[in-house]
Each structure stands twice: as structure tokens, then as C-alpha cells.
Amino acid sequence: MKMDKKKLESLFLQVQKPARYTGGEWNSVQKNAADMAVRFAFCFPDLYEVGMSHLGMKILYGLYNAQDDVWCERVFQPDTDMETLMRKNEIPLFGLESRDPIADFDFIGFTLQYELSFTGVLNMLDLAGVPLRSSERDERYPLVVGGGPCACNPEPMADFFDFFILGEGEEVNLEVNELYKKHKNAGYCKAAFLREAAQIGGVYVPSLYDVTYHEDGTVAAVTAKDGAPAVVRKRIVKDLDSMYFPEYFVVPYMGIVHDRAMSEIFRGCIRGCRFCQAGFIYRPVREKSVDTIDRQSRALCDSTGYEEFSLSSLSTSDYTQLETLLPRLLEWAEPQHTNMSLPSLRVDGFSEELANQLNVLRRSGLTFAPEAGTQRLRDAINKNVTENEIMETVSKAFHGGWSAVKLYFMLGLPTETEEDVVGIARLAHRVVDVYYQIPDRPKGRGVTVSVSASCFVPKPFTPFQWEPQDTMEQLHEKQRLLSSSVTTRKISLSWHDAQTSFLEGVLARGDRRLCAVIESAYKKGCKLDAWSEHFHFDVWMDTIREYGLDPAFYANRRRDENELFPWDHLDYGVTKRFLWRENQKAHKSCTTPHCRLQCSGCGASDFGGGVCFESR
């Protein structure tokens, strides 16, 4: 495909934020395309400033480009101003590094981080001049591959992808590359490549599986064919210390959502919060050593010039060597005036020693996630945090000099009652009271308690995958009740839109019949759905019904214990029996100890690594 690069450059002066499209940033990789065996377009189906903040993209970008014969380029969804000019001037979607059309690459890879980015995938394929459906793409077109958390139920997007990578990609992506090079050298046939790729652990080829349905719309069977495995199991990297991690990040020329270096300290989560998909699909827990984290953090700050880095994990305070790690990092970070942030702190992991260590850093607000307003509901979701622990934690923070706290909650959790909703406001009021009980609090400074209440969405591979999502009417009523229960201006309240959460619920537990819906919604103008100004809820609802489907079937229906789910032929390491057992304990408000206290028998020990084996 030909590209008029001079014409492309003329468009940069006609759009807002041209740095989204120009490329050439510090640490971006340039190679000679003629010397490459594989060219990979790494696509993030959202705007540049969102995609450039994603750690997984940074890791795989570095991993691919560390190979001598592979060139990986970044691709983002253009904003509407740039897209309009591209279509008007017949400029196809291009890689930022070479500005070559990605239709000429070998692979077009998408990371699927959020269900509302699905139409963005189709928009980017269309802008590239690539047919949307896998069945319409022969050997002339790149292979389209997907990964990321939404790949744990890829069925609503199955018709558009040639294959998916399940789990962690550092090892399996290189295996796929080697297989592709073998087929390319021997005379490439797409169908033959896909059949052999399906034999690689963690590779799921949807076209090799047939799905049938019962009359009531539930899945009857998923049948493998052409030698594909009946069940596809995710991949993990057992040893994080020896795993590839980049020594540099591409440094953007414009502000992005998370504009800092990031050091991954461990993967997985020991906690088992029953609403949290990440806490289950990333098991087992595996930690990096202090030496590795220190070396990688320093290298990133040196190579990028960033004056801030964050420690990345699902629950930073659960890192077993945190009190050893922080002084080690501060030895060089403090003299260089480099700030360090610790997101994902647990209420029960905020010690006085940690508060004292954080005091040497630039102070910003602290964020904690009680998730529910009453102890009964916190037990039901297995949060394993008491109200006394919450109050002790904010008291330590206030004594340490903080005066701004953000609290995350969810509305619509299974078994939730009006008392639980009002309990959110009561807990926030108690936090305010704790601040004013501090005798040595800063004079003339008030407290700010920000309460964020998202709408619960049941997700695959969680104990709540059987549960109905609250209807939009129920969520709106709970939002009104919560708002009326807050009686002080010292508490600011925000919540997620119920309509976007409802569509997220439909897509999260959807099946292949939604492929046609997503394609039709895209052709009617749905794209950038995660951005409120571009979200067209009525179009989505009308389109779903046009195909004879009921959105409530996917979002608001309670599943039977033995229902076959669209994703049951994919194995993420936690057994369905374990998840059902946790579901039943939730309805009794019974908790399960975390993994370091007691093995709950989730199934992740079969991977042969991580916390499952450390105590044996």
C-alpha cells in the first residue's frame, strides 16, 4: 500500500495535539525495514495519551525490538479530527516509527484492556484498509492477534481476530514469531500457520472452534476441530527476575495519563476479592527480588530522565520485602530528587514505618479501596478489611501530615442492600471525624475526602461470574441514595455512568453472536466508546435488539451453577469448582484467608511456581 508521507506531514499542522502522530520520541526504535523478518504493529485501540501509559505495551515493544530481525512499531487510534483528515486524504493507518501503512506489516496486534475499546479495534482495521473479519483476510493481509485481560473472554470479538494470546506474552510471542518465520520461509499459507500455532500453549485460534446454542440462548457446546486442543491454557512467566524487562521507555513529547517510569514488582494477587478479575486471572503470585527492582528502576530513570517512578502491582503493600525495598530505592531517588509513588496500597498494609518512609517523598493524596460501606458486604466480597483497620489507617496518614484521602467503593455488588449504600456515606463521614480528632493537624488546612463509587460489573473467571448485574434503574436509585446521605462539603462524590457500565456488562460475558452487533454498531458510528462525548448508548441498544438479542440476557441474568459459559474452553488456572465455592461463601458473608495464610485450592498451583510453592 502506497503512503504519501509528505501529505501525511501536512496534516499534522491541522490537528490538535499533533505529537500523537508524529513519532520520533526519545527512545523510540528505528530499524531498516528491508532487514526485518517480521514487522509487528502494536495497536492500542484508544488515544495516544492512554496507550502510552500502559506498562504492558512498553514491555512488549522493548521485547520485540530486542530481536535483531523484528521491528515493532506503535499504533494508536487517532482522534476524530485526525481520522477525518486521514479518510479525506486517503491516508491509511500507519506505524509511528516508520510512518509506513500497517497493512504492509506481518502482524497487527491489539491489546484489549477494556470492553468499550472493541469498536476501536474495528475502526483501526478499517483505517488500515484491512478487512474486519478474519474469514475475509487471506495471505495478502497481516495476521491480526489480540491479548490482554479482555482476551480471557474473546468470544464477542472472535470473528475479527486470527488468534489470541492468553495470559502473559513475554515467552509465547517469541515462539509465535519463530513459527511464523518458519512458515514464511517455506511458502506462507495462513490456514496451515494457524493450525500449527494452535498447538503452542496459550494460543487460541477461534476459527478452529465451533459454538452451538440451546434454544434458551445459552451455550450448548464449544467443539474444537482440525486438531486444535479442546481447552487452551494461559501462559505465565514463572521467574520474573530472569524475565525480559526494558531498560528504557519511549518518552512522549506531550502529557499522557501516567507520565512517569514504572517498575513492576510482582504479578498476581494473594487476596481473592470476589469481584476482581485481575486478582484471579493473573495468579499465581510471583515476586521480583529487591535487587532486580532496584536495578530496573534506576535504569529506567537514567534512560528516560523521568523524575518520578511508580511501583506497579495489583496490591503494592503485599510485596513481602517492601520495607527493605523502599530504603534501597530512596538511597538514589532522594539525592536525585526523584519522586516515587506507591499505587494500590491496601488499608491493612499501611504501617507507621511505611508512612514515615513515604514522608520523604513529594506528598500527594493517598488512595485506599474499602470497596463496600458495611462489614457484612466487605465480608461477602472477601475484602478482609475491618472498619477499625480503615480508621487506624487514615489516622496514621493524617498523623503523617496527609490531609487528602481518596476512597474507592462499588455500587451494585451482589447481596448489596440500601443499608450498605448508606454505609459508604457513614464511613466517609467517620474518616472526616478522624481528621479533626488529630491534635497536631496542620492549622488552617481542612480535610478532603474524595469518594468514588463505580458500578459493579460481573466478569469472567471470578466468583461473581454467575451473578446478575444491577439494572441501570437500580444503579441510578443507589446513586441518588448515596448522594442524599452525604451531608458535608468535605466529602466530594463521584461515580461511573450506569449506561457505560451496563454495556460493559453485556460485552464482558458475551458470546460470538455479539460479533455482528459490534460490527454493526461500529458501522453506525460507534467508536471511542470509552469517551463520554463519543458514546451512543441508544445506538448500541437498538443494534443489539436488531439482531434478536436481549442485553439483559448478558448483563442482568443470574446463571445456573452448571451453565456452560462462552469462555469455559479457556483455562486461566482457577477452577470453576473453586469459583462456585467462593460464590456460595459470598452469599453467606464468609471470608477466605489470603494465599500466604492458607491455600484455598484455586488451581493455580498447577503452574508450578509463585506463592503456591514458596511455603512447601
XYZ file of C-alpha atoms in Angstrom:
616
model
C 0.000 0.000 0.000
C 1.405 3.388 -1.005
C 1.703 6.207 1.515
C 2.146 9.881 0.602
C 4.288 10.844 3.594
C 4.544 14.493 2.607
C 0.782 14.726 2.546
C 0.686 13.000 5.934
C 3.102 15.549 7.417
C 0.924 18.394 6.157
C -1.954 17.015 8.246
C -0.007 17.376 11.497
C -0.408 21.158 11.376
C -4.184 20.853 11.041
C -4.977 18.849 14.176
C -4.934 19.288 17.907
C -2.057 17.517 19.650
C -0.007 16.570 16.568
C 2.519 14.856 18.886
C 0.063 11.970 18.976
C 1.015 11.133 15.383
C 4.500 12.438 14.594
C 6.595 9.763 16.324
C 10.322 10.385 16.753
C 10.191 10.458 20.551
C 13.212 9.839 22.746
C 13.975 6.080 22.919
C 11.675 5.167 20.031
C 13.232 2.460 17.848
C 14.294 2.907 14.244
C 15.333 -0.056 12.107
C 15.833 -0.844 8.437
C 12.611 -2.422 7.225
C 14.404 -4.302 4.441
C 16.429 -6.250 7.006
C 13.441 -7.379 9.048
C 11.965 -10.882 9.010
C 8.909 -9.716 10.969
C 7.207 -6.342 11.242
C 4.733 -6.018 14.087
C 2.222 -3.195 14.538
C 1.399 -2.944 18.245
C -2.009 -1.273 18.354
C -3.685 0.314 21.349
C -7.362 0.936 20.481
C -7.558 4.276 22.267
C -5.890 7.674 22.101
C -2.104 8.100 22.322
C -2.097 9.547 25.833
C -3.973 6.494 27.173
C -1.970 3.861 25.285
C 1.406 5.397 26.060
C 0.613 4.992 29.762
C 0.228 1.218 29.516
C 3.064 -0.830 31.003
C 2.312 -3.989 29.014
C 2.768 -2.136 25.741
C 6.132 -0.781 26.911
C 7.331 -4.262 27.860
C 6.353 -5.962 24.606
C 7.590 -3.043 22.491
C 11.017 -3.462 24.064
C 10.886 -7.268 23.866
C 10.115 -7.350 20.142
C 12.664 -4.706 19.279
C 15.356 -6.528 21.259
C 15.197 -9.153 18.473
C 17.561 -8.340 15.607
C 15.129 -9.311 12.856
C 11.879 -7.922 14.336
C 10.648 -4.323 14.210
C 7.718 -3.415 16.438
C 6.015 -0.059 15.899
C 3.373 1.691 17.950
C -0.088 2.500 16.590
C -2.900 4.352 18.358
C -6.445 5.230 17.456
C -6.481 8.749 16.035
C -8.834 11.316 17.475
C -11.757 12.379 15.326
C -10.001 15.421 13.822
C -7.073 13.377 12.560
C -9.265 10.486 11.441
C -11.419 12.812 9.352
C -8.350 14.227 7.584
C -6.869 10.759 7.063
C -10.018 9.462 5.420
C -10.446 12.612 3.326
C -6.837 12.442 2.090
C -6.769 8.620 1.761
C -4.024 8.232 4.362
C -4.067 4.687 5.783
C -3.298 3.932 9.426
C 0.466 3.935 9.933
C 3.155 2.988 12.414
C 4.608 5.922 14.331
C 8.227 4.846 13.845
C 8.330 4.391 10.045
C 5.042 6.038 9.017
C 4.512 3.008 6.775
C 0.964 1.631 6.363
C 0.383 -1.159 8.848
C -1.470 -3.157 6.175
C 2.033 -3.980 4.867
C 3.190 -5.466 8.190
C 3.227 -9.150 9.128
C 1.199 -8.810 12.335
C -1.330 -6.308 13.617
C -1.588 -6.841 17.364
C -4.161 -5.318 19.702
C -4.093 -5.175 23.472
C -7.665 -5.488 24.760
C -7.752 -3.651 28.073
C -11.413 -2.599 28.167
C -14.595 -3.882 26.571
C -15.594 -0.433 25.355
C -12.500 -0.339 23.138
C -13.852 -3.141 20.913
C -15.214 -0.796 18.249
C -11.864 0.994 18.306
C -10.283 -2.220 17.049
C -12.635 -2.285 14.073
C -12.082 1.403 13.379
C -8.310 0.918 13.298
C -8.558 -2.106 10.983
C -10.826 -0.135 8.669
C -8.470 2.859 8.680
C -5.653 0.468 7.794
C -7.567 -0.836 4.794
C -7.738 -4.332 6.281
C -10.987 -6.382 6.124
C -12.640 -6.584 9.532
C -13.351 -10.312 9.633
C -10.662 -12.957 9.773
C -12.543 -15.054 7.194
C -12.201 -12.211 4.657
C -8.395 -11.896 5.061
C -6.146 -14.182 3.020
C -2.335 -14.327 2.758
C -2.213 -10.787 1.343
C -3.136 -9.312 4.734
C -1.375 -9.223 8.106
C -2.350 -11.659 10.823
C -4.488 -9.961 13.472
C -3.711 -11.014 17.041
C -5.193 -9.941 20.379
C -4.173 -10.190 24.019
C -4.703 -8.502 27.364
C -7.311 -9.009 30.107
C -10.332 -8.945 27.770
C -8.838 -11.912 25.914
C -9.996 -14.108 28.803
C -13.396 -13.934 27.090
C -12.580 -13.051 23.484
C -15.799 -14.513 22.054
C -17.550 -11.182 21.271
C -14.506 -10.354 19.087
C -13.753 -13.876 17.850
C -14.731 -13.242 14.211
C -12.286 -10.359 13.829
C -9.087 -11.954 15.144
C -6.940 -14.675 13.650
C -5.724 -15.712 17.088
C -5.420 -14.581 20.693
C -2.595 -14.850 23.223
C -3.937 -15.962 26.610
C -2.028 -14.810 29.679
C 1.465 -13.325 29.739
C 3.161 -12.737 26.414
C 6.905 -12.476 27.050
C 7.641 -16.087 26.060
C 4.756 -17.137 23.840
C 5.008 -14.137 21.494
C 8.583 -15.040 20.579
C 7.513 -18.653 19.978
C 4.794 -17.447 17.605
C 7.332 -15.259 15.799
C 9.681 -18.193 15.258
C 6.861 -20.328 13.882
C 5.776 -17.534 11.545
C 9.315 -17.103 10.203
C 9.470 -20.842 9.502
C 6.201 -20.726 7.550
C 7.194 -17.531 5.758
C 10.457 -19.094 4.568
C 8.680 -22.289 3.466
C 5.912 -20.554 1.499
C 3.340 -18.963 3.792
C -0.189 -20.408 4.000
C -2.377 -18.699 6.572
C -4.552 -21.728 7.373
C -1.530 -24.004 7.850
C 0.176 -21.460 10.091
C -2.920 -21.071 12.288
C -3.349 -24.827 12.672
C 0.236 -25.183 13.868
C 0.091 -22.033 16.007
C -2.892 -23.523 17.867
C -0.515 -26.187 19.212
C 1.556 -23.555 21.042
C 0.488 -23.233 24.670
C -1.517 -20.071 25.239
C -2.514 -19.571 21.581
C -6.263 -19.616 20.871
C -7.455 -19.697 17.243
C -11.238 -19.006 17.275
C -11.818 -20.282 13.731
C -10.837 -23.774 14.917
C -13.787 -23.943 17.333
C -17.493 -24.308 16.566
C -20.114 -22.997 19.003
C -23.678 -24.270 19.297
C -26.509 -22.874 21.429
C -29.564 -24.148 23.302
C -32.997 -22.784 22.451
C -32.824 -20.520 25.504
C -29.707 -18.825 24.104
C -27.147 -20.393 26.442
C -24.086 -22.142 25.041
C -24.627 -25.846 24.323
C -21.079 -26.798 23.263
C -17.745 -25.454 22.041
C -16.154 -28.048 19.774
C -12.521 -27.999 18.645
C -11.625 -29.111 15.123
C -8.578 -29.651 12.862
C -6.510 -30.931 15.766
C -6.917 -27.867 17.986
C -6.825 -28.579 21.738
C -10.204 -28.887 23.464
C -9.031 -26.460 26.176
C -6.499 -23.635 25.725
C -4.489 -22.765 28.818
C -2.991 -19.351 29.548
C 0.752 -18.809 29.691
C 2.687 -17.381 32.612
C 6.330 -16.462 33.216
C 7.481 -18.338 36.314
C 10.663 -16.412 37.117
C 10.192 -12.633 36.987
C 13.841 -11.942 37.806
C 15.013 -13.575 34.583
C 12.068 -12.267 32.533
C 12.690 -9.556 29.950
C 12.036 -6.024 31.211
C 13.016 -2.926 29.217
C 15.805 -0.629 30.349
C 14.190 2.271 28.523
C 10.695 3.610 27.803
C 9.694 5.802 24.887
C 9.386 9.324 26.321
C 6.436 11.251 24.838
C 6.591 14.864 23.687
C 3.187 15.589 25.233
C 1.426 14.898 28.506
C -0.016 11.423 28.931
C -2.247 9.897 31.606
C 0.596 8.316 33.611
C 3.675 10.286 32.616
C 6.371 8.538 34.638
C 8.575 5.471 34.746
C 7.014 2.276 36.087
C 8.684 -0.662 37.842
C 6.726 -3.902 38.082
C 7.371 -5.516 41.483
C 5.179 -8.622 41.296
C 2.354 -10.246 39.348
C -0.838 -11.726 40.673
C -2.639 -11.091 43.949
C -2.912 -13.122 47.151
C -6.199 -11.589 48.262
C -9.041 -13.160 46.291
C -11.519 -10.264 46.317
C -14.510 -11.910 44.677
C -15.343 -9.052 42.317
C -11.782 -8.646 40.968
C -10.999 -10.333 37.669
C -7.317 -9.339 37.726
C -6.887 -10.966 41.123
C -7.787 -14.353 39.632
C -6.597 -14.321 36.006
C -3.064 -13.200 36.949
C -2.498 -15.956 39.539
C -0.184 -17.341 40.848
C 1.614 -14.551 42.724
C 5.260 -14.166 41.681
C 7.597 -11.520 43.075
C 10.715 -9.845 41.752
C 13.724 -9.577 44.053
C 14.756 -6.285 45.633
C 17.974 -6.307 43.584
C 16.074 -6.675 40.312
C 13.551 -3.937 41.110
C 16.292 -1.566 42.228
C 18.379 -2.179 39.098
C 15.442 -1.835 36.705
C 14.036 1.274 38.395
C 17.367 3.075 38.323
C 17.983 2.112 34.683
C 14.582 3.442 33.629
C 15.022 6.760 35.399
C 18.528 7.138 33.919
C 17.437 6.332 30.356
C 14.268 8.428 30.338
C 15.042 11.413 32.547
C 11.784 10.910 34.428
C 11.716 12.499 37.868
C 9.015 10.123 39.096
C 8.517 6.395 39.030
C 5.820 4.159 40.455
C 5.925 0.633 41.818
C 3.409 -1.318 39.774
C 1.353 -4.257 41.051
C -2.200 -5.161 41.970
C -1.502 -4.577 45.682
C 1.821 -2.858 46.341
C 1.715 -3.215 50.135
C 1.505 -7.020 49.734
C 5.072 -7.125 48.400
C 6.825 -9.123 51.116
C 10.065 -7.118 51.008
C 8.531 -3.644 50.746
C 10.171 -2.321 53.922
C 13.555 -3.477 52.583
C 12.885 -2.201 49.061
C 11.858 1.375 49.870
C 15.064 2.439 51.693
C 17.091 0.823 48.891
C 15.275 2.867 46.264
C 15.379 6.046 48.304
C 19.181 5.820 48.572
C 19.456 7.064 44.996
C 15.991 8.530 44.355
C 16.110 11.101 47.156
C 19.506 12.670 46.231
C 18.341 12.880 42.603
C 15.031 14.475 43.693
C 13.196 11.626 42.021
C 9.719 11.026 43.365
C 8.375 7.538 43.995
C 4.667 6.686 44.094
C 3.049 3.595 45.565
C -0.354 2.999 43.976
C -2.610 0.113 45.030
C -1.957 0.345 48.773
C -4.204 -1.812 50.933
C -5.833 -0.385 54.036
C -4.323 -3.152 56.185
C -0.873 -2.691 54.671
C -0.280 0.942 55.588
C 2.087 0.819 58.570
C 3.613 3.689 60.519
C 7.017 2.737 59.117
C 5.636 2.925 55.593
C 4.085 6.314 56.361
C 7.441 7.574 57.645
C 9.218 6.353 54.514
C 6.641 7.967 52.280
C 7.130 11.234 54.154
C 10.424 11.867 52.372
C 8.613 11.854 49.032
C 6.621 14.629 47.473
C 3.297 14.454 49.194
C 0.130 13.817 47.221
C -3.197 12.346 48.208
C -3.444 8.764 49.413
C -5.870 6.313 47.846
C -7.490 3.313 49.538
C -10.242 0.960 48.415
C -12.656 -0.226 51.131
C -14.988 -1.195 48.211
C -18.073 -1.555 50.454
C -19.646 0.537 53.187
C -20.505 -2.180 55.727
C -18.584 -5.042 57.261
C -21.189 -7.589 56.129
C -20.711 -6.627 52.488
C -16.925 -6.390 52.778
C -17.006 -9.960 54.079
C -19.270 -11.020 51.220
C -16.789 -9.731 48.640
C -13.850 -11.147 50.662
C -12.200 -7.775 51.127
C -10.873 -8.897 54.530
C -10.633 -5.352 55.892
C -12.446 -4.117 59.007
C -13.764 -0.638 59.677
C -11.361 -0.296 62.608
C -8.450 -1.025 60.258
C -9.729 1.628 57.865
C -9.909 4.218 60.645
C -6.495 3.268 62.007
C -5.021 3.621 58.530
C -6.424 7.073 57.788
C -5.418 8.151 61.297
C -1.807 7.152 60.541
C -1.997 9.068 57.281
C -3.395 12.186 58.950
C -0.792 11.977 61.726
C 1.826 11.738 58.984
C 0.678 15.037 57.505
C -1.715 13.997 54.782
C -4.991 15.858 54.513
C -6.412 14.396 51.291
C -7.699 10.831 51.042
C -9.491 9.128 48.160
C -11.729 6.150 48.872
C -12.882 3.713 46.190
C -16.215 1.899 46.512
C -18.549 -0.044 44.263
C -22.310 0.137 43.892
C -24.354 -2.870 42.837
C -22.260 -5.588 44.453
C -24.026 -8.940 44.931
C -26.170 -9.045 48.119
C -25.977 -5.231 48.459
C -28.815 -3.521 50.377
C -29.774 0.114 50.983
C -28.010 -0.109 54.343
C -24.771 -0.961 52.519
C -25.152 2.079 50.244
C -25.780 4.446 53.154
C -22.819 2.787 54.873
C -20.489 4.286 52.241
C -21.504 7.794 53.319
C -21.274 6.905 57.009
C -17.762 5.528 56.581
C -16.653 8.662 54.702
C -18.092 10.859 57.483
C -16.139 8.852 60.044
C -12.941 9.483 58.079
C -13.627 13.230 58.239
C -14.180 12.964 62.000
C -10.863 11.136 62.443
C -9.034 14.053 60.845
C -10.477 16.596 63.261
C -9.538 14.397 66.209
C -5.829 14.783 65.336
C -4.435 17.274 67.905
C -1.425 18.325 65.832
C -3.164 18.593 62.470
C -1.961 21.439 60.208
C -3.598 24.706 61.158
C -5.755 26.369 58.547
C -5.964 23.256 56.383
C -9.152 21.247 56.059
C -9.570 17.637 55.102
C -10.645 16.435 51.679
C -12.236 13.005 51.358
C -12.995 12.008 47.766
C -15.425 9.130 47.392
C -15.525 7.375 44.035
C -18.289 4.810 43.510
C -18.021 2.693 40.367
C -20.771 0.398 39.140
C -20.078 -3.288 39.705
C -19.712 -5.343 36.518
C -19.615 -9.179 36.830
C -16.594 -10.546 34.966
C -15.492 -13.996 33.714
C -13.206 -16.083 35.917
C -14.470 -14.520 39.142
C -16.785 -15.960 41.809
C -19.380 -13.411 40.664
C -19.459 -14.591 37.035
C -22.826 -16.221 37.838
C -24.349 -13.054 39.337
C -26.764 -10.606 37.717
C -25.633 -7.033 37.258
C -27.903 -4.375 38.752
C -30.166 -2.748 36.194
C -29.496 0.861 35.265
C -32.594 1.892 37.198
C -31.308 0.154 40.335
C -27.894 1.783 39.974
C -29.403 5.231 39.471
C -31.517 4.794 42.599
C -28.469 3.770 44.624
C -26.535 6.774 43.323
C -29.350 9.077 44.458
C -29.447 7.403 47.870
C -25.694 7.772 48.301
C -25.766 11.422 47.263
C -28.527 12.258 49.737
C -26.588 10.510 52.525
C -23.534 12.799 52.220
C -24.113 15.870 54.388
C -20.754 17.699 54.368
C -18.844 19.560 51.672
C -15.636 17.996 52.943
C -16.704 14.838 51.092
C -16.701 15.021 47.296
C -18.650 12.318 45.493
C -18.268 10.887 42.002
C -19.499 7.764 40.244
C -19.314 5.955 36.950
C -22.005 6.255 34.320
C -24.531 3.418 34.618
C -25.051 3.183 30.855
C -21.402 2.523 30.034
C -21.216 0.026 32.900
C -24.282 -1.765 31.536
C -22.744 -2.102 28.068
C -19.502 -3.250 29.666
C -21.508 -5.937 31.450
C -23.090 -7.064 28.168
C -19.756 -7.341 26.367
C -17.817 -8.843 29.290
C -19.920 -12.015 29.412
C -20.916 -12.041 25.759
C -20.699 -14.782 23.140
C -19.947 -14.907 19.422
C -23.385 -13.695 18.466
C -22.259 -10.234 19.596
C -19.619 -10.069 16.840
C -22.261 -8.974 14.327
C -23.642 -6.476 16.843
C -20.233 -4.881 17.428
C -19.571 -4.650 13.692
C -22.959 -3.084 13.026
C -22.625 -0.609 15.900
C -19.234 0.420 14.556
C -20.635 0.987 11.070
C -23.337 3.184 12.641
C -20.674 5.452 14.113
C -19.759 3.883 17.471
C -16.063 4.299 18.257
C -14.078 5.750 21.128
C -16.934 4.440 23.269
C -14.945 4.900 26.479
C -15.129 8.679 25.956
C -18.482 10.094 27.028
C -18.674 12.585 24.151
C -18.489 9.711 21.662
C -20.675 7.170 23.460
C -24.027 6.413 21.776
C -25.959 4.203 24.164
C -29.216 4.170 22.189
C -27.404 3.047 19.042
C -25.915 0.115 20.945
C -29.221 -0.950 22.463
C -31.091 -0.687 19.156
C -28.396 -2.671 17.374
C -28.416 -5.484 19.939
C -32.183 -5.848 19.560
C -31.962 -5.704 15.749
C -30.089 -8.995 15.934
C -32.780 -10.582 18.082
C -30.727 -10.420 21.265
C -31.655 -9.111 24.704
C -28.947 -7.101 26.522
C -30.438 -8.193 29.853
C -29.675 -11.816 28.895
C -25.989 -10.998 29.129
C -25.950 -8.395 31.924
C -28.895 -8.882 34.292
C -29.463 -12.645 34.341
C -28.408 -14.985 37.151
C -26.635 -18.057 35.774
C -27.252 -21.620 36.955
C -24.374 -23.435 38.640
C -23.800 -25.779 35.707
C -24.333 -23.371 32.799
C -21.636 -23.638 30.136
C -20.053 -20.212 29.721
C -18.743 -18.897 26.370
C -15.218 -18.907 27.873
C -15.246 -22.336 29.542
C -12.903 -23.815 26.905
C -10.216 -21.344 28.049
C -8.223 -22.126 31.179
C -6.832 -19.283 33.293
C -5.674 -21.504 36.132
C -8.577 -21.056 38.566
C -11.081 -23.899 38.513
C -14.781 -23.376 38.039
C -15.441 -25.536 41.100
C -13.343 -23.191 43.257
C -15.070 -20.096 41.888
C -18.516 -21.574 42.602
C -17.438 -22.422 46.140
C -16.371 -18.806 46.620
C -19.686 -17.637 45.178
C -21.606 -19.621 47.775
C -19.431 -18.300 50.591
C -20.200 -14.760 49.393
C -23.917 -15.301 49.926
C -23.151 -16.357 53.489
C -20.765 -13.404 54.022
C -17.961 -15.857 54.777
C -14.381 -14.857 54.066
C -11.466 -16.872 52.684
C -7.940 -16.287 54.063
C -5.418 -14.912 51.595
C -2.869 -17.146 49.872
C 0.002 -16.527 52.294
C -2.145 -17.606 55.237
C -3.811 -20.644 53.712
C -4.103 -22.270 50.298
C -7.704 -22.106 49.109
C -7.239 -24.703 46.371
C -7.975 -22.395 43.455
C -5.966 -24.476 40.973
C -3.133 -22.017 40.264
C -0.631 -24.317 41.970
C -0.691 -26.416 38.788
C 1.515 -23.785 37.154
C 4.328 -24.904 39.466
C 5.570 -21.566 40.721
C 4.915 -18.496 42.804
C 3.462 -18.228 46.286
C 1.694 -21.588 45.836
C 5.076 -23.299 46.275
C 7.051 -20.929 48.484
C 5.880 -22.472 51.769
C 6.115 -26.117 50.666
